[in-house]
Coordinates of N, CA and C and ligand atoms in Angstrom, one line a residue:
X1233 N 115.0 74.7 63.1 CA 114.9 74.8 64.6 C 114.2 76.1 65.0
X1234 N 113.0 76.2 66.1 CA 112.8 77.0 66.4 C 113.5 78.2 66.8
X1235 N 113.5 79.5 66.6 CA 114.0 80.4 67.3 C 113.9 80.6 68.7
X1236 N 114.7 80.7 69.5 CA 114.8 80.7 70.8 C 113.7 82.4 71.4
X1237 N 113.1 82.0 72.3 CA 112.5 83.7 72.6 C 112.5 83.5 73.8
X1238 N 112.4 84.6 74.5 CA 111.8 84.9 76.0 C 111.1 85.4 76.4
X1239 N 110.4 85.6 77.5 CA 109.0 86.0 77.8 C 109.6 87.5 79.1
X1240 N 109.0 88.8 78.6 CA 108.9 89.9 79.6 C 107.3 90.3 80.0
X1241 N 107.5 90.7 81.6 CA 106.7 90.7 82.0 C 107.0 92.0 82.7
X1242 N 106.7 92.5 82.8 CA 106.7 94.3 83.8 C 105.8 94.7 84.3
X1243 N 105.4 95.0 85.5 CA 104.4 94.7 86.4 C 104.4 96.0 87.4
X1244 N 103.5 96.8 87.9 CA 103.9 97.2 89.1 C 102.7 97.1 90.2
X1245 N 102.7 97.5 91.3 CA 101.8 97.6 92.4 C 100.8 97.4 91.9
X1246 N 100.4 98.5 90.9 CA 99.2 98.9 90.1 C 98.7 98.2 89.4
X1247 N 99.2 97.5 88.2 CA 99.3 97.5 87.0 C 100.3 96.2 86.0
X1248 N 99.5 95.8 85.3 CA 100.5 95.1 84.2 C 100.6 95.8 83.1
X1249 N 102.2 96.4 83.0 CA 102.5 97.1 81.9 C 102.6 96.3 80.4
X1250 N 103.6 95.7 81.0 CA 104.0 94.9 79.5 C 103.9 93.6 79.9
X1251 N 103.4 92.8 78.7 CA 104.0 91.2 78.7 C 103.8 90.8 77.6
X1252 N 104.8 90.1 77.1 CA 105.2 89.7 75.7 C 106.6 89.2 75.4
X1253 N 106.5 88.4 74.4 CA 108.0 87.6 73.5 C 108.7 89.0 73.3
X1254 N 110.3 88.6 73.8 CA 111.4 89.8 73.2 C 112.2 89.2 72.7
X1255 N 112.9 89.3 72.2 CA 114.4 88.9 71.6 C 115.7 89.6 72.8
X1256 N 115.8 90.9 72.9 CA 116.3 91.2 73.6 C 116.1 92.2 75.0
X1257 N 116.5 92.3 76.1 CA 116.2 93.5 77.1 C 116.9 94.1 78.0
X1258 N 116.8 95.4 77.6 CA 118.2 95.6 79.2 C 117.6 96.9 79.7
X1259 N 117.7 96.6 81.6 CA 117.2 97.0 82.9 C 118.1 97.7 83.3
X1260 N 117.7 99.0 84.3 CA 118.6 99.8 85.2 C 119.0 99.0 86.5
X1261 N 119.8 98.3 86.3 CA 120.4 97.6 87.8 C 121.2 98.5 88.3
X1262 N 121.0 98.2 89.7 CA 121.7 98.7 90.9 C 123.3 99.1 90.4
X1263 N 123.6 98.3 89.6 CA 125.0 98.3 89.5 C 125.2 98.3 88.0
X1264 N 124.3 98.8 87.3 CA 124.9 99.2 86.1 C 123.4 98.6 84.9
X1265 N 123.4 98.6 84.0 CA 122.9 97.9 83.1 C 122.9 96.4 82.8
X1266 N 122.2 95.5 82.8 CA 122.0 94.4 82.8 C 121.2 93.8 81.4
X1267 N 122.1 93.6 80.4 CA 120.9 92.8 79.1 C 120.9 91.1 79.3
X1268 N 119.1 91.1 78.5 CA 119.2 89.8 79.0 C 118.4 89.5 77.3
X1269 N 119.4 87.9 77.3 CA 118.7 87.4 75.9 C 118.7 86.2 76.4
X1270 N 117.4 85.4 75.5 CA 117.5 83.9 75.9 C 117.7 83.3 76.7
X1271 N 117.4 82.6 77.4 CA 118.6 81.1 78.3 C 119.7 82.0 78.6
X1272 N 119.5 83.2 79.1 CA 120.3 83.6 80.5 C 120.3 82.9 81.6
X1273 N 121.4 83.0 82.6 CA 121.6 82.4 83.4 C 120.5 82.9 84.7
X1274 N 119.9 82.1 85.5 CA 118.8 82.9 87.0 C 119.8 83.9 87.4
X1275 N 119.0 85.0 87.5 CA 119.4 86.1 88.8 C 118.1 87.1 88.8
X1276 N 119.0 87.8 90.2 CA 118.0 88.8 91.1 C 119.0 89.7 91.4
X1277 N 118.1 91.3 90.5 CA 119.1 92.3 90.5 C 117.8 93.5 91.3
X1278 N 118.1 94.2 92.2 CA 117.5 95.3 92.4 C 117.6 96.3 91.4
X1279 N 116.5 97.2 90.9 CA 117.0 98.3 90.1 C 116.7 99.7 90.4
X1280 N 117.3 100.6 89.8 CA 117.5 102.1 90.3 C 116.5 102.6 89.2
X1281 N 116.0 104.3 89.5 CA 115.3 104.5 88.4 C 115.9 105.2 87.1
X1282 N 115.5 104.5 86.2 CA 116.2 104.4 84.6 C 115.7 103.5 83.7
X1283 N 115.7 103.4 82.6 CA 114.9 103.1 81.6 C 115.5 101.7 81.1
X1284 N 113.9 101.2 80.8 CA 114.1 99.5 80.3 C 114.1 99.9 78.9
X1285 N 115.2 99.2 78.0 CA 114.8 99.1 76.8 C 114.5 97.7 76.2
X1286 N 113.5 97.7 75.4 CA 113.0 96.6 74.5 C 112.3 96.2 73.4
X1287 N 113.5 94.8 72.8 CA 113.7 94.9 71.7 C 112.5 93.4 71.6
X1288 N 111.0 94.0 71.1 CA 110.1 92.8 71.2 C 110.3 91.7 69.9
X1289 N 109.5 90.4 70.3 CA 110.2 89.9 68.7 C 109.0 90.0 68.0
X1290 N 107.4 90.7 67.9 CA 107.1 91.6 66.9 C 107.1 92.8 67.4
X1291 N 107.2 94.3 66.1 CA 107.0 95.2 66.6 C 108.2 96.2 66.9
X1292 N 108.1 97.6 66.9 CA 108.9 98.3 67.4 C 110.1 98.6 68.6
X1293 N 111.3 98.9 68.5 CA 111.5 98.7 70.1 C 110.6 99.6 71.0
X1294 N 111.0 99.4 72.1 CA 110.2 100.8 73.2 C 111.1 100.7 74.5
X1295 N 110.8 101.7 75.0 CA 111.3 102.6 76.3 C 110.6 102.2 77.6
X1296 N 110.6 101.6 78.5 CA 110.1 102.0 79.7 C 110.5 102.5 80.7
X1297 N 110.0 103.6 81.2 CA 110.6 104.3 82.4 C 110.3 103.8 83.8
X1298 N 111.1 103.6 84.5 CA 111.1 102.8 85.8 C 111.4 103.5 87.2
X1299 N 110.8 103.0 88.1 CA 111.5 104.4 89.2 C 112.1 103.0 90.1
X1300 N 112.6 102.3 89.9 CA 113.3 101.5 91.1 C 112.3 100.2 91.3
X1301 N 112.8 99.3 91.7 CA 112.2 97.8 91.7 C 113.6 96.7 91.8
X1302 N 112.7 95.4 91.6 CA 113.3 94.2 91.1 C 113.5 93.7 89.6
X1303 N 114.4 92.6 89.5 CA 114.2 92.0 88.1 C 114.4 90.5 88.4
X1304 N 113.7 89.6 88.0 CA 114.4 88.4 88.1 C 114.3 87.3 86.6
X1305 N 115.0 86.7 86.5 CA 114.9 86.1 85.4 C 115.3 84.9 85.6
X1306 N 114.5 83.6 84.9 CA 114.2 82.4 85.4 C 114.0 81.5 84.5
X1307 N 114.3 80.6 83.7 CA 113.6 79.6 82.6 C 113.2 81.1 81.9
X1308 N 114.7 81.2 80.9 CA 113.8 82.3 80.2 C 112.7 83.4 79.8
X1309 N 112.4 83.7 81.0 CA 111.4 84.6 81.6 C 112.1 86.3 82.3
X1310 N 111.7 86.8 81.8 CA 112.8 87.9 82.8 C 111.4 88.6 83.3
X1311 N 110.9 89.0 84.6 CA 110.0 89.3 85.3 C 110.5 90.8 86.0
X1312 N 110.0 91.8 85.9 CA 110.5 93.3 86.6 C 108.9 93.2 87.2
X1313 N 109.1 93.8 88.7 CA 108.2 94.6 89.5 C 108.9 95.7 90.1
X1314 N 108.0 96.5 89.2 CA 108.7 98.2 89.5 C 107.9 98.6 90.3
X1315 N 108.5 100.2 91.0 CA 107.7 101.1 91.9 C 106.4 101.7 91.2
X1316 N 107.1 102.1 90.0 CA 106.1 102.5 89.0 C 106.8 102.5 87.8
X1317 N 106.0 102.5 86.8 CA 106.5 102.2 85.3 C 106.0 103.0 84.2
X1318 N 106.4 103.5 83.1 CA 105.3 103.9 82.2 C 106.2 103.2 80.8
X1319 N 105.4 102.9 79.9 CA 105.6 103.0 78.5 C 106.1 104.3 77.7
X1320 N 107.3 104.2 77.0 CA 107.3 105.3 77.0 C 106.2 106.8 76.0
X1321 N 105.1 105.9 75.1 CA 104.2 106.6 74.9 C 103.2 106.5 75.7
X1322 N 103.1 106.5 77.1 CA 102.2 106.9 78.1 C 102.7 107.9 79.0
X1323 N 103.8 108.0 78.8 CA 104.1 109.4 79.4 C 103.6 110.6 79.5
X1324 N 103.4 111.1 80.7 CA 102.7 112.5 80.1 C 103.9 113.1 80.6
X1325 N 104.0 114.4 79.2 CA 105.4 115.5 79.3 C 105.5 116.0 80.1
X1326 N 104.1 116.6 80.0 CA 103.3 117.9 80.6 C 104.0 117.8 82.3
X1327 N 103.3 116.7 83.2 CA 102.8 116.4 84.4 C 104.7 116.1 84.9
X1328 N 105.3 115.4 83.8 CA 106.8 115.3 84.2 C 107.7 116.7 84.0
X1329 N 107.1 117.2 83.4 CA 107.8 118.8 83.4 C 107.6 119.6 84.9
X1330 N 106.1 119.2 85.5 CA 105.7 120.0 86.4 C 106.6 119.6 87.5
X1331 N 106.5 118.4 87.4 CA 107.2 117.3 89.0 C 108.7 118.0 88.9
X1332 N 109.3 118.1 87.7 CA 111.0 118.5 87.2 C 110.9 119.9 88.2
X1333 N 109.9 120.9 87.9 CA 109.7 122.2 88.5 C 109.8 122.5 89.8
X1334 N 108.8 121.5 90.3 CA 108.4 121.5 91.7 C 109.7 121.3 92.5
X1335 N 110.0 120.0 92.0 CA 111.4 119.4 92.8 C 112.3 120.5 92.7
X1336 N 112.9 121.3 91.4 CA 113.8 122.3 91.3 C 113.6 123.4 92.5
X1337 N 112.6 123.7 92.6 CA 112.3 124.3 93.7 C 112.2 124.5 95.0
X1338 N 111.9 123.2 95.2 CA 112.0 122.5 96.9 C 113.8 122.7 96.6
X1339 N 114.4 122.3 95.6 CA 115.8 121.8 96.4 C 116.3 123.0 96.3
X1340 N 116.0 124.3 95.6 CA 116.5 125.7 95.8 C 116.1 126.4 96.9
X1341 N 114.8 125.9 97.4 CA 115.2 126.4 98.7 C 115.0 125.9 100.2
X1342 N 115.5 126.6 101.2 CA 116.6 125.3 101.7 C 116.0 125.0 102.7
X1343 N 115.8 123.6 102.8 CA 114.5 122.8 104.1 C 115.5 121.9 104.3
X1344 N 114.5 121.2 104.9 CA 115.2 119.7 106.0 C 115.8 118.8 104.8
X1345 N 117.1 118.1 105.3 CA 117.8 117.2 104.8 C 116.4 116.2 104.2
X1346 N 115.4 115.6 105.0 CA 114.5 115.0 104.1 C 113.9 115.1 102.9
X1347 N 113.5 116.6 103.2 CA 112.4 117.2 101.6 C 114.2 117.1 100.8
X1348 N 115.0 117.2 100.9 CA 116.0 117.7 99.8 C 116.2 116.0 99.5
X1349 N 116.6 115.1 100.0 CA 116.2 113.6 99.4 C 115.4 113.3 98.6
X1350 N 113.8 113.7 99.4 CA 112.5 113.7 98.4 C 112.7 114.8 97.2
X1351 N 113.1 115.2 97.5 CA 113.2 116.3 95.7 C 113.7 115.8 95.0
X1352 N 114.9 115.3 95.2 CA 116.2 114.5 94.6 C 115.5 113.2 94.0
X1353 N 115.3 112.7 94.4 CA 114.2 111.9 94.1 C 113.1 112.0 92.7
X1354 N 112.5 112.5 93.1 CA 111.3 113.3 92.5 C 111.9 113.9 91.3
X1355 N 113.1 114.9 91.4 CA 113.5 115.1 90.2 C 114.0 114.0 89.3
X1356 N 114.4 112.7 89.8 CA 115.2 112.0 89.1 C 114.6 111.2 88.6
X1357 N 113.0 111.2 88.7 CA 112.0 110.2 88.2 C 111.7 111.3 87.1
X1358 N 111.3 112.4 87.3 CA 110.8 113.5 86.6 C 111.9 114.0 85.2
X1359 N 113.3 113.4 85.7 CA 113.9 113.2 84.5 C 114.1 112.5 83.6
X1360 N 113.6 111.0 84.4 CA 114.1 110.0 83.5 C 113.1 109.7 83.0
X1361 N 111.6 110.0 82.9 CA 110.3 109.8 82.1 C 110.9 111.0 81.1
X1362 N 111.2 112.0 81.3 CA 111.4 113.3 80.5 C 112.0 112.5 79.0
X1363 N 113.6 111.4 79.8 CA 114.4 111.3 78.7 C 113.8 109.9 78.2
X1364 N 113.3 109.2 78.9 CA 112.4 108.3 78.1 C 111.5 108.7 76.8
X1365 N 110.6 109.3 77.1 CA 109.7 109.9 76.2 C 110.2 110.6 75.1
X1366 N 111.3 110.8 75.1 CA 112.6 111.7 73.8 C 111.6 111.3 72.5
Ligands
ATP1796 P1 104.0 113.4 90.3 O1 104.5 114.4 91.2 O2 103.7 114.0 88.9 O3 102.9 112.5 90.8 P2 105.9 111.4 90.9 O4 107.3 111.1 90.4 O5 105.7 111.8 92.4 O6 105.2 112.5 90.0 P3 105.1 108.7 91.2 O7 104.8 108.6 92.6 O8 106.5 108.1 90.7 O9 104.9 110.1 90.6 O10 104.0 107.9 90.4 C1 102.6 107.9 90.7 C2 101.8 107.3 89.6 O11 101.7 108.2 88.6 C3 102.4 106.0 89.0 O12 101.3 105.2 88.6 C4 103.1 106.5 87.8 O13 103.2 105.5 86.8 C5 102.3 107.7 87.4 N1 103.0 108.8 86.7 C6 103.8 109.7 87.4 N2 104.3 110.6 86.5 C7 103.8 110.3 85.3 C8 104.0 110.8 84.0 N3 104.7 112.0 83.7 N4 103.3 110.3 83.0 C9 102.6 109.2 83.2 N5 102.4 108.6 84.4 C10 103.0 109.1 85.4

């Protein structure tokens, strides 16, 4: 009997990141981590930004870093459209260290309740490519 597989697809505004057969994958949902194998059941989960992992069925696992989006998954298909995405060897360290700096900065010193959101923010994308890329 065939092996059962699924199809990912990760997508953003920009760009088609990934698509390809996995075996296994799990998304930063709103509400926690979400793995999906096989003939999972349909859903629609918003996600926060934090890292996709996946386990392709050829090939290495990998990382993708996410800054917030959807996920839906359908007839064995699991579909993400993120804000932005990277692989985690597309990362640049460098430009995520800068963004880490910048933001540290704005939130040390003291402006409008907005910019301290946007920093907060900004750092927390600037982290989570950081710990992606590990
Ligand atoms: P920066 O201040 O460095 O632009 P940011 O968090 O504001 O960081 P985003 O608005 O989230 O950047 O992303 C803008 C675009 O740049 C997206 O296409 C995203 O994939 C890409 N991008 C941002 N940071 C990195 C990075 N460190 N390495 C690779 N691509 C990045």
């Amino acid at each position: 009997m065939a092996e059962k597989t699924q199809r990912l697809e990760i997508v953003t505004p920009e760009r088609k990141v990934f698509s390809g057969d996995v075996r296994f994958v799990v998304v930063p949902g709103v509400e926690g981590e979400l793995g999906f194998l096989p003939e999972h059941a349909p859903l629609v989960s918003a996600l926060k930004i934090g890292i996709i992992r996946v386990q392709p069925e050829e090939g290495k696992p990998f990382k993708v870093a996410v800054s917030g989006g959807f996920v839906e998954v359908r007839n064995s298909k699991v579909s993400v459209l993120a804000n932005t995405a990277e692989r985690d060897d597309q990362i640049d360290r460098e430009r995520a260290e800068e963004a880490k700096r910048r933001a540290e900065q704005r939130l040390a010193s003291k402006t409008s309740e907005l910019d301290v959101a946007r920093a907060e923010l900004a750092l927390k994308r600037a982290l989570n490519r950081l710990k992606a890329a590990e």
